[in-house]
Amino acid sequence: MIIGLTGKNGSGKGEVAEFLCGRGFGYCSLSDVLREEVKRLRKPLTRENLIKTGNQLRKKFGPDILAKRVIARLEPGRHYIVDSVRHPAETRALKTVNDFFLVCVTASPRTRFHRLKKRARESDPKTFKEFTKLESIEGSSRVGSDQQLDKTLKLADYTIRNSGSLDVLQDEIGRVVNAMARKKKRPGWDEYFMGIANVVALRSNCIKRKVAAVIVKDKRVISTGYNGTPRGVRNCSDGGCPRCSSLAASGTKLEECYCSHGEENAITQAAYHGVNIKDSTVYTTFSPCLACTKMIINSGICEVVFNADYPLAQNAVKLLSEAGVRVRKLSIH
C-alpha cells in the first residue's frame, strides 16, 4: 500500500505520516527531494526557495520529475507514505505504482495558521495576510509546470479532516487505511500461479525464448520448470545448444535443439523428487508443444492453463481435448 499525502500548509500531513511510520510504513517525501536540490544549489532552505526550485525542476524535467525520483526509491513489498504531493502530474505518475492511494489532509485556514505560529519555524509566514498570500501562490499558477496544489487536492481518493484532537485524527487515519485495505484486490488463484510461472521463466538460460511451467495441486505449487539445456550440460546462453546458438528460424532445426521445455522440466523434476502430479494443473507461459502435451497426458495432469499461444500448438491442443485434459487460456501481462 502506497499512500500519497497532499494538503495545504499546516493541515497535519506530518502527523499522519508520523502515525503511519510508527505502524511500519516507510517514508518518502517529494519535499525531501526538493530540499536535497536546494542544498545542492547552496540556497537557504526557505519555503519560497523550495517552491521556486520545485517549479524550476518541473519546467526543466517535466511536471512529474519529483514523483519519478521518489518512485525510484521505493522498495518492493513495503508499505510507504509519500508526502507532499503537489501537482496533478505527480499524482498520475504515482498512480502507475500498484496500490497507490492519494489522501488529502484538510483543516480550516485559521486552524492551519495557528498551527504554523505554534511550531514557529523561521521560514513560516508571520501574519495571516502573509499566510494567505503564500497559500495562493502554492494553490495555482498559469504556468502548467508550476505547483498546482488546488488541482491536486481534487484528485484525492480519500480525505482526512484534521480539525480536532490528535486521538480523533488517529481514529480517522485508521478508518481511511482500513477502507483502502478493503478496496485492494488480491490476485485470483489463476493470476497468482501464472505470475509465479512468469517469474520462474526469468531463470531460463535459453537464447531464443524464456518459457516456464508451474504444476499446482490443491492450490499449492508442487513443481516448477523452465526451458534450458539438461542438468550438467553447458547453458544455452553459453553455447550449449547448437540450434539456439545459430539463431535458427522459428519452426526449423528442432531436431538440433538441446533445450528441454518448461513443462518437460516441471514434470521430470517432480519425478526426480518423487512428487505425485496426478490430477494436478500445469500453468505454463506458452501453450505446450506436441512432445510436452504427450508428457502432460501420460503424467496424469488434468488441466493446462497457458498465457500465450505457441506457434506450433494446434495439434497439441486437439490432442489434449481428445484425452480429456481441460485447456484454458489466461492472458496476463
CSV table of C-alpha atoms in Angstrom, one decimal:
chain,number,residue,atom,x,y,z
A,1,MET,CA,0.0,0.0,0.0
A,2,ILE,CA,1.5,3.3,-1.1
A,3,ILE,CA,-0.3,6.3,0.5
A,4,GLY,CA,0.4,9.8,-1.1
A,5,LEU,CA,-0.3,12.8,1.2
A,6,THR,CA,-1.4,16.1,-0.1
A,7,GLY,CA,-2.8,19.1,1.7
A,8,LYS,CA,-2.2,22.7,2.4
A,9,ASN,CA,0.4,24.1,4.8
A,10,GLY,CA,-0.4,23.2,8.4
A,11,SER,CA,-3.1,20.7,7.6
A,12,GLY,CA,-1.4,17.9,9.6
A,13,LYS,CA,0.3,15.8,6.9
A,14,GLY,CA,3.2,15.4,9.2
A,15,GLU,CA,1.1,14.0,12.0
A,16,VAL,CA,-0.5,11.5,9.6
A,17,ALA,CA,2.9,10.4,8.3
A,18,GLU,CA,4.4,10.1,11.8
A,19,PHE,CA,1.4,7.9,12.9
A,20,LEU,CA,1.7,5.6,10.0
A,21,CYS,CA,5.5,5.4,10.2
A,22,GLY,CA,5.0,4.2,13.7
A,23,ARG,CA,2.9,1.4,12.3
A,24,GLY,CA,5.6,0.1,9.9
A,25,PHE,CA,5.2,2.4,6.8
A,26,GLY,CA,8.3,3.6,5.1
A,27,TYR,CA,8.6,7.3,4.5
A,28,CYS,CA,9.5,9.3,1.3
A,29,SER,CA,8.8,12.9,0.7
A,30,LEU,CA,8.8,15.0,-2.5
A,31,SER,CA,9.8,17.9,-0.3
A,32,ASP,CA,12.9,16.0,0.7
A,33,VAL,CA,13.8,15.7,-3.0
A,34,LEU,CA,13.4,19.5,-3.2
A,35,ARG,CA,15.5,20.1,0.0
A,36,GLU,CA,18.3,18.0,-1.5
A,37,GLU,CA,18.2,20.1,-4.6
A,38,VAL,CA,18.1,23.4,-2.7
A,39,LYS,CA,21.1,22.3,-0.6
A,40,ARG,CA,22.9,21.3,-3.8
A,41,LEU,CA,22.3,24.8,-5.1
A,42,ARG,CA,23.6,26.2,-1.8
A,43,LYS,CA,20.5,28.2,-1.2
A,44,PRO,CA,18.7,28.9,2.1
A,45,LEU,CA,16.0,26.3,3.0
A,46,THR,CA,13.1,28.7,2.9
A,47,ARG,CA,9.6,27.8,1.7
A,48,GLU,CA,9.9,30.3,-1.1
A,49,ASN,CA,13.1,28.7,-2.3
A,50,LEU,CA,11.5,25.2,-2.1
A,51,ILE,CA,8.5,26.3,-4.2
A,52,LYS,CA,10.8,28.1,-6.7
A,53,THR,CA,13.2,25.2,-7.1
A,54,GLY,CA,10.3,22.7,-7.5
A,55,ASN,CA,8.8,24.8,-10.3
A,56,GLN,CA,12.2,25.0,-12.0
A,57,LEU,CA,12.7,21.2,-11.8
A,58,ARG,CA,9.2,20.6,-13.2
A,59,LYS,CA,9.8,23.1,-16.0
A,60,LYS,CA,13.2,21.5,-16.9
A,61,PHE,CA,12.4,17.8,-16.5
A,62,GLY,CA,8.7,17.6,-16.6
A,63,PRO,CA,5.9,18.2,-14.0
A,64,ASP,CA,6.2,14.6,-12.6
A,65,ILE,CA,10.0,14.7,-12.0
A,66,LEU,CA,9.8,14.7,-8.2
A,67,ALA,CA,7.4,11.8,-8.2
A,68,LYS,CA,9.6,9.8,-10.5
A,69,ARG,CA,12.6,10.4,-8.3
A,70,VAL,CA,10.6,9.1,-5.3
A,71,ILE,CA,9.3,6.1,-7.1
A,72,ALA,CA,12.9,5.1,-7.9
A,73,ARG,CA,13.5,4.9,-4.1
A,74,LEU,CA,10.5,2.7,-3.2
A,75,GLU,CA,11.5,-0.9,-2.3
A,76,PRO,CA,9.1,-3.7,-3.4
A,77,GLY,CA,7.0,-5.4,-0.8
A,78,ARG,CA,6.8,-2.4,1.7
A,79,HIS,CA,4.1,0.0,2.7
A,80,TYR,CA,5.0,3.6,2.1
A,81,ILE,CA,3.9,7.1,2.9
A,82,VAL,CA,4.8,9.5,0.0
A,83,ASP,CA,4.5,13.0,1.5
A,84,SER,CA,4.0,16.4,-0.1
A,85,VAL,CA,2.3,15.6,-3.5
A,86,ARG,CA,1.5,19.0,-5.0
A,87,HIS,CA,1.0,18.6,-8.8
A,88,PRO,CA,-1.5,16.5,-10.8
A,89,ALA,CA,1.3,15.1,-12.9
A,90,GLU,CA,3.0,13.8,-9.7
A,91,THR,CA,-0.3,12.1,-8.8
A,92,ARG,CA,-0.6,10.4,-12.2
A,93,ALA,CA,3.0,9.2,-12.0
A,94,LEU,CA,2.4,7.7,-8.6
A,95,LYS,CA,-0.8,6.1,-9.7
A,96,THR,CA,1.3,3.9,-12.0
A,97,VAL,CA,2.5,2.2,-8.8
A,98,ASN,CA,0.3,-0.7,-7.7
A,99,ASP,CA,-2.0,0.0,-4.7
A,100,PHE,CA,-1.4,3.8,-4.7
A,101,PHE,CA,-3.9,6.0,-3.0
A,102,LEU,CA,-3.9,9.8,-2.7
A,103,VAL,CA,-5.1,11.2,0.7
A,104,CYS,CA,-6.0,14.8,1.2
A,105,VAL,CA,-5.5,16.2,4.7
A,106,THR,CA,-7.6,19.3,5.4
A,107,ALA,CA,-8.3,21.9,8.1
A,108,SER,CA,-9.6,25.4,8.1
A,109,PRO,CA,-7.2,28.3,7.2
A,110,ARG,CA,-7.3,29.8,10.6
A,111,THR,CA,-6.6,26.4,12.3
A,112,ARG,CA,-3.7,25.8,10.0
A,113,PHE,CA,-2.3,29.3,10.5
A,114,HIS,CA,-2.4,28.9,14.3
A,115,ARG,CA,-0.6,25.6,14.0
A,116,LEU,CA,2.2,27.3,12.0
A,117,LYS,CA,2.5,30.0,14.6
A,118,LYS,CA,2.7,27.3,17.3
A,119,ARG,CA,5.5,25.4,15.6
A,120,ALA,CA,7.3,28.7,15.0
A,121,ARG,CA,9.6,27.9,12.1
A,122,GLU,CA,11.7,30.8,10.9
A,123,SER,CA,10.6,30.4,7.3
A,124,ASP,CA,6.8,30.3,8.1
A,125,PRO,CA,4.7,33.4,7.4
A,126,LYS,CA,4.2,35.6,10.5
A,127,THR,CA,0.8,37.2,9.7
A,128,PHE,CA,-2.4,35.7,8.4
A,129,LYS,CA,-2.2,38.0,5.4
A,130,GLU,CA,1.3,36.6,4.5
A,131,PHE,CA,-0.1,33.1,5.1
A,132,THR,CA,-3.0,33.5,2.6
A,133,LYS,CA,-0.7,35.2,0.0
A,134,LEU,CA,1.8,32.3,0.1
A,135,GLU,CA,-1.1,29.8,0.0
A,136,SER,CA,-2.4,31.5,-3.1
A,137,ILE,CA,1.0,31.1,-4.8
A,138,GLU,CA,1.1,27.4,-3.8
A,139,GLY,CA,-2.5,26.8,-4.9
A,140,SER,CA,-2.4,27.5,-8.6
A,141,SER,CA,-0.4,29.0,-11.4
A,142,ARG,CA,-1.0,29.8,-15.0
A,143,VAL,CA,2.3,28.0,-15.8
A,144,GLY,CA,1.5,24.3,-16.1
A,145,SER,CA,4.8,23.1,-14.7
A,146,ASP,CA,4.4,25.2,-11.5
A,147,GLN,CA,3.0,23.8,-8.3
A,148,GLN,CA,-0.8,23.1,-8.7
A,149,LEU,CA,-1.9,22.2,-5.3
A,150,ASP,CA,-5.6,23.1,-5.7
A,151,LYS,CA,-6.0,20.8,-8.7
A,152,THR,CA,-4.1,18.1,-6.9
A,153,LEU,CA,-6.4,18.2,-3.9
A,154,LYS,CA,-9.3,17.4,-6.2
A,155,LEU,CA,-7.6,14.1,-7.3
A,156,ALA,CA,-7.6,12.7,-3.8
A,157,ASP,CA,-9.1,9.2,-3.3
A,158,TYR,CA,-9.7,9.9,0.4
A,159,THR,CA,-10.0,12.9,2.6
A,160,ILE,CA,-8.9,13.2,6.3
A,161,ARG,CA,-10.4,16.2,8.2
A,162,ASN,CA,-8.0,17.3,10.9
A,163,SER,CA,-9.8,19.9,13.0
A,164,GLY,CA,-10.0,18.1,16.3
A,165,SER,CA,-7.7,16.3,18.8
A,166,LEU,CA,-4.8,14.0,17.9
A,167,ASP,CA,-6.9,11.0,19.1
A,168,VAL,CA,-9.7,12.0,16.6
A,169,LEU,CA,-7.1,12.3,13.8
A,170,GLN,CA,-5.7,8.9,14.5
A,171,ASP,CA,-9.1,7.3,14.5
A,172,GLU,CA,-9.8,9.0,11.2
A,173,ILE,CA,-6.5,7.6,9.8
A,174,GLY,CA,-7.4,4.1,10.9
A,175,ARG,CA,-10.8,4.4,9.2
A,176,VAL,CA,-9.2,5.5,5.9
A,177,VAL,CA,-6.5,2.9,5.9
A,178,ASN,CA,-9.0,0.1,6.6
A,179,ALA,CA,-11.1,1.4,3.7
A,180,MET,CA,-8.1,1.2,1.5
A,181,ALA,CA,-7.3,-2.3,2.6
A,182,ARG,CA,-10.8,-3.4,1.8
A,183,LYS,CA,-10.5,-1.8,-1.7
A,184,LYS,CA,-7.3,-3.6,-2.6
A,185,LYS,CA,-7.9,-6.6,-4.7
A,186,ARG,CA,-5.7,-9.7,-4.3
A,187,PRO,CA,-4.9,-11.6,-7.5
A,188,GLY,CA,-7.1,-14.6,-8.1
A,189,TRP,CA,-5.5,-18.1,-8.0
A,190,ASP,CA,-5.1,-18.3,-11.8
A,191,GLU,CA,-3.3,-14.9,-11.9
A,192,TYR,CA,-1.3,-15.8,-8.8
A,193,PHE,CA,0.1,-19.1,-10.2
A,194,MET,CA,0.6,-17.7,-13.7
A,195,GLY,CA,2.5,-14.8,-12.1
A,196,ILE,CA,4.8,-17.3,-10.4
A,197,ALA,CA,5.3,-19.0,-13.8
A,198,ASN,CA,6.4,-15.7,-15.3
A,199,VAL,CA,8.9,-15.2,-12.5
A,200,VAL,CA,10.2,-18.8,-12.9
A,201,ALA,CA,10.7,-18.0,-16.6
A,202,LEU,CA,13.3,-15.4,-15.7
A,203,ARG,CA,15.6,-18.3,-14.7
A,204,SER,CA,15.7,-19.7,-18.2
A,205,ASN,CA,19.0,-19.5,-20.0
A,206,CYS,CA,17.6,-20.1,-23.5
A,207,ILE,CA,18.7,-17.6,-26.1
A,208,LYS,CA,15.6,-17.8,-28.2
A,209,ARG,CA,12.7,-17.8,-25.8
A,210,LYS,CA,12.1,-17.9,-22.0
A,211,VAL,CA,9.3,-20.3,-21.0
A,212,ALA,CA,8.3,-21.8,-17.7
A,213,ALA,CA,5.7,-24.0,-16.1
A,214,VAL,CA,4.3,-24.4,-12.6
A,215,ILE,CA,2.5,-27.6,-11.5
A,216,VAL,CA,-0.2,-26.9,-8.9
A,217,LYS,CA,-2.2,-29.3,-6.7
A,218,ASP,CA,-4.7,-28.3,-4.0
A,219,LYS,CA,-3.7,-24.6,-4.5
A,220,ARG,CA,-0.1,-25.5,-3.8
A,221,VAL,CA,2.9,-25.4,-6.1
A,222,ILE,CA,4.4,-28.9,-6.2
A,223,SER,CA,6.9,-28.5,-9.1
A,224,THR,CA,8.4,-25.8,-11.4
A,225,GLY,CA,10.4,-25.9,-14.6
A,226,TYR,CA,11.9,-23.6,-17.1
A,227,ASN,CA,13.4,-24.2,-20.5
A,228,GLY,CA,17.1,-24.8,-20.9
A,229,THR,CA,19.8,-27.4,-21.5
A,230,PRO,CA,19.8,-30.6,-19.4
A,231,ARG,CA,21.3,-30.9,-16.0
A,232,GLY,CA,25.2,-30.8,-16.1
A,233,VAL,CA,25.3,-29.6,-19.7
A,234,ARG,CA,26.5,-26.1,-20.7
A,235,ASN,CA,23.8,-23.5,-20.5
A,236,CYS,CA,22.1,-22.5,-23.8
A,237,SER,CA,23.3,-18.9,-23.3
A,238,ASP,CA,26.9,-20.2,-23.0
A,239,GLY,CA,26.7,-22.0,-26.4
A,240,GLY,CA,25.3,-25.3,-25.0
A,241,CYS,CA,22.5,-25.6,-27.7
A,242,PRO,CA,23.6,-25.6,-31.4
A,243,ARG,CA,20.1,-24.6,-32.6
A,244,CYS,CA,19.7,-21.6,-30.3
A,245,SER,CA,23.4,-20.5,-30.9
A,246,SER,CA,22.8,-20.4,-34.6
A,247,LEU,CA,19.6,-18.4,-34.1
A,248,ALA,CA,17.7,-20.9,-36.3
A,249,ALA,CA,14.4,-19.6,-37.8
A,250,SER,CA,11.3,-20.4,-35.9
A,251,GLY,CA,10.0,-23.9,-36.5
A,252,THR,CA,13.2,-25.1,-38.1
A,253,LYS,CA,16.1,-27.4,-37.0
A,254,LEU,CA,14.0,-28.6,-34.0
A,255,GLU,CA,15.9,-31.9,-34.1
A,256,GLU,CA,19.1,-30.0,-33.2
A,257,CYS,CA,17.7,-28.3,-30.1
A,258,TYR,CA,19.2,-29.5,-26.8
A,259,CYS,CA,16.9,-27.4,-24.6
A,260,SER,CA,14.2,-29.1,-22.6
A,261,HIS,CA,10.9,-27.3,-22.4
A,262,GLY,CA,9.4,-25.7,-19.3
A,263,GLU,CA,6.6,-28.3,-19.0
A,264,GLU,CA,9.0,-31.1,-19.6
A,265,ASN,CA,11.3,-29.9,-16.9
A,266,ALA,CA,8.5,-29.4,-14.4
A,267,ILE,CA,7.3,-32.9,-15.0
A,268,THR,CA,10.7,-34.5,-14.8
A,269,GLN,CA,11.6,-32.5,-11.7
A,270,ALA,CA,8.5,-33.9,-10.0
A,271,ALA,CA,9.6,-37.4,-11.0
A,272,TYR,CA,13.2,-36.8,-9.8
A,273,HIS,CA,11.9,-35.8,-6.4
A,274,GLY,CA,9.2,-38.4,-6.2
A,275,VAL,CA,6.3,-35.9,-6.3
A,276,ASN,CA,2.9,-37.2,-7.4
A,277,ILE,CA,1.4,-34.9,-10.0
A,278,LYS,CA,-1.7,-36.9,-10.9
A,279,ASP,CA,-4.9,-34.8,-11.1
A,280,SER,CA,-2.8,-31.5,-10.9
A,281,THR,CA,-2.9,-28.4,-13.0
A,282,VAL,CA,0.0,-27.0,-15.0
A,283,TYR,CA,0.3,-23.2,-15.5
A,284,THR,CA,2.6,-22.5,-18.5
A,285,THR,CA,3.7,-19.2,-20.0
A,286,PHE,CA,3.2,-20.7,-23.5
A,287,SER,CA,0.7,-23.4,-24.7
A,288,PRO,CA,2.6,-26.7,-24.8
A,289,CYS,CA,4.2,-28.3,-27.8
A,290,LEU,CA,3.2,-31.8,-29.1
A,291,ALA,CA,6.0,-33.5,-27.2
A,292,CYS,CA,5.2,-31.8,-23.9
A,293,THR,CA,1.5,-32.5,-24.5
A,294,LYS,CA,2.1,-36.2,-24.6
A,295,MET,CA,4.0,-36.0,-21.3
A,296,ILE,CA,1.2,-33.9,-19.7
A,297,ILE,CA,-1.4,-36.5,-20.7
A,298,ASN,CA,0.6,-39.5,-19.6
A,299,SER,CA,1.7,-38.0,-16.3
A,300,GLY,CA,-2.0,-37.6,-15.2
A,301,ILE,CA,-2.2,-33.8,-15.3
A,302,CYS,CA,-5.8,-32.9,-15.7
A,303,GLU,CA,-5.7,-29.2,-16.7
A,304,VAL,CA,-3.5,-26.9,-18.7
A,305,VAL,CA,-3.7,-23.1,-18.2
A,306,PHE,CA,-1.5,-21.1,-20.6
A,307,ASN,CA,-0.7,-17.5,-21.1
A,308,ALA,CA,0.4,-17.1,-24.7
A,309,ASP,CA,-0.1,-19.2,-27.9
A,310,TYR,CA,2.9,-21.3,-29.0
A,311,PRO,CA,3.1,-21.1,-32.8
A,312,LEU,CA,3.1,-24.9,-33.4
A,313,ALA,CA,0.5,-25.9,-30.8
A,314,GLN,CA,-2.7,-26.5,-32.9
A,315,ASN,CA,-2.3,-30.3,-32.9
A,316,ALA,CA,-1.3,-30.3,-29.2
A,317,VAL,CA,-4.5,-28.5,-28.2
A,318,LYS,CA,-6.6,-31.0,-30.2
A,319,LEU,CA,-4.8,-33.9,-28.5
A,320,LEU,CA,-5.3,-32.5,-25.0
A,321,SER,CA,-9.0,-32.2,-25.7
A,322,GLU,CA,-9.2,-35.7,-27.0
A,323,ALA,CA,-7.5,-37.0,-23.9
A,324,GLY,CA,-10.0,-35.2,-21.6
A,325,VAL,CA,-7.4,-32.6,-20.4
A,326,ARG,CA,-9.0,-29.2,-19.8
A,327,VAL,CA,-7.3,-26.4,-21.6
A,328,ARG,CA,-7.7,-22.7,-20.7
A,329,LYS,CA,-6.0,-19.5,-22.0
A,330,LEU,CA,-5.3,-16.9,-19.4
A,331,SER,CA,-4.0,-13.6,-20.7
A,332,ILE,CA,-2.0,-11.6,-18.2
A,333,HIS,CA,0.9,-9.2,-18.7
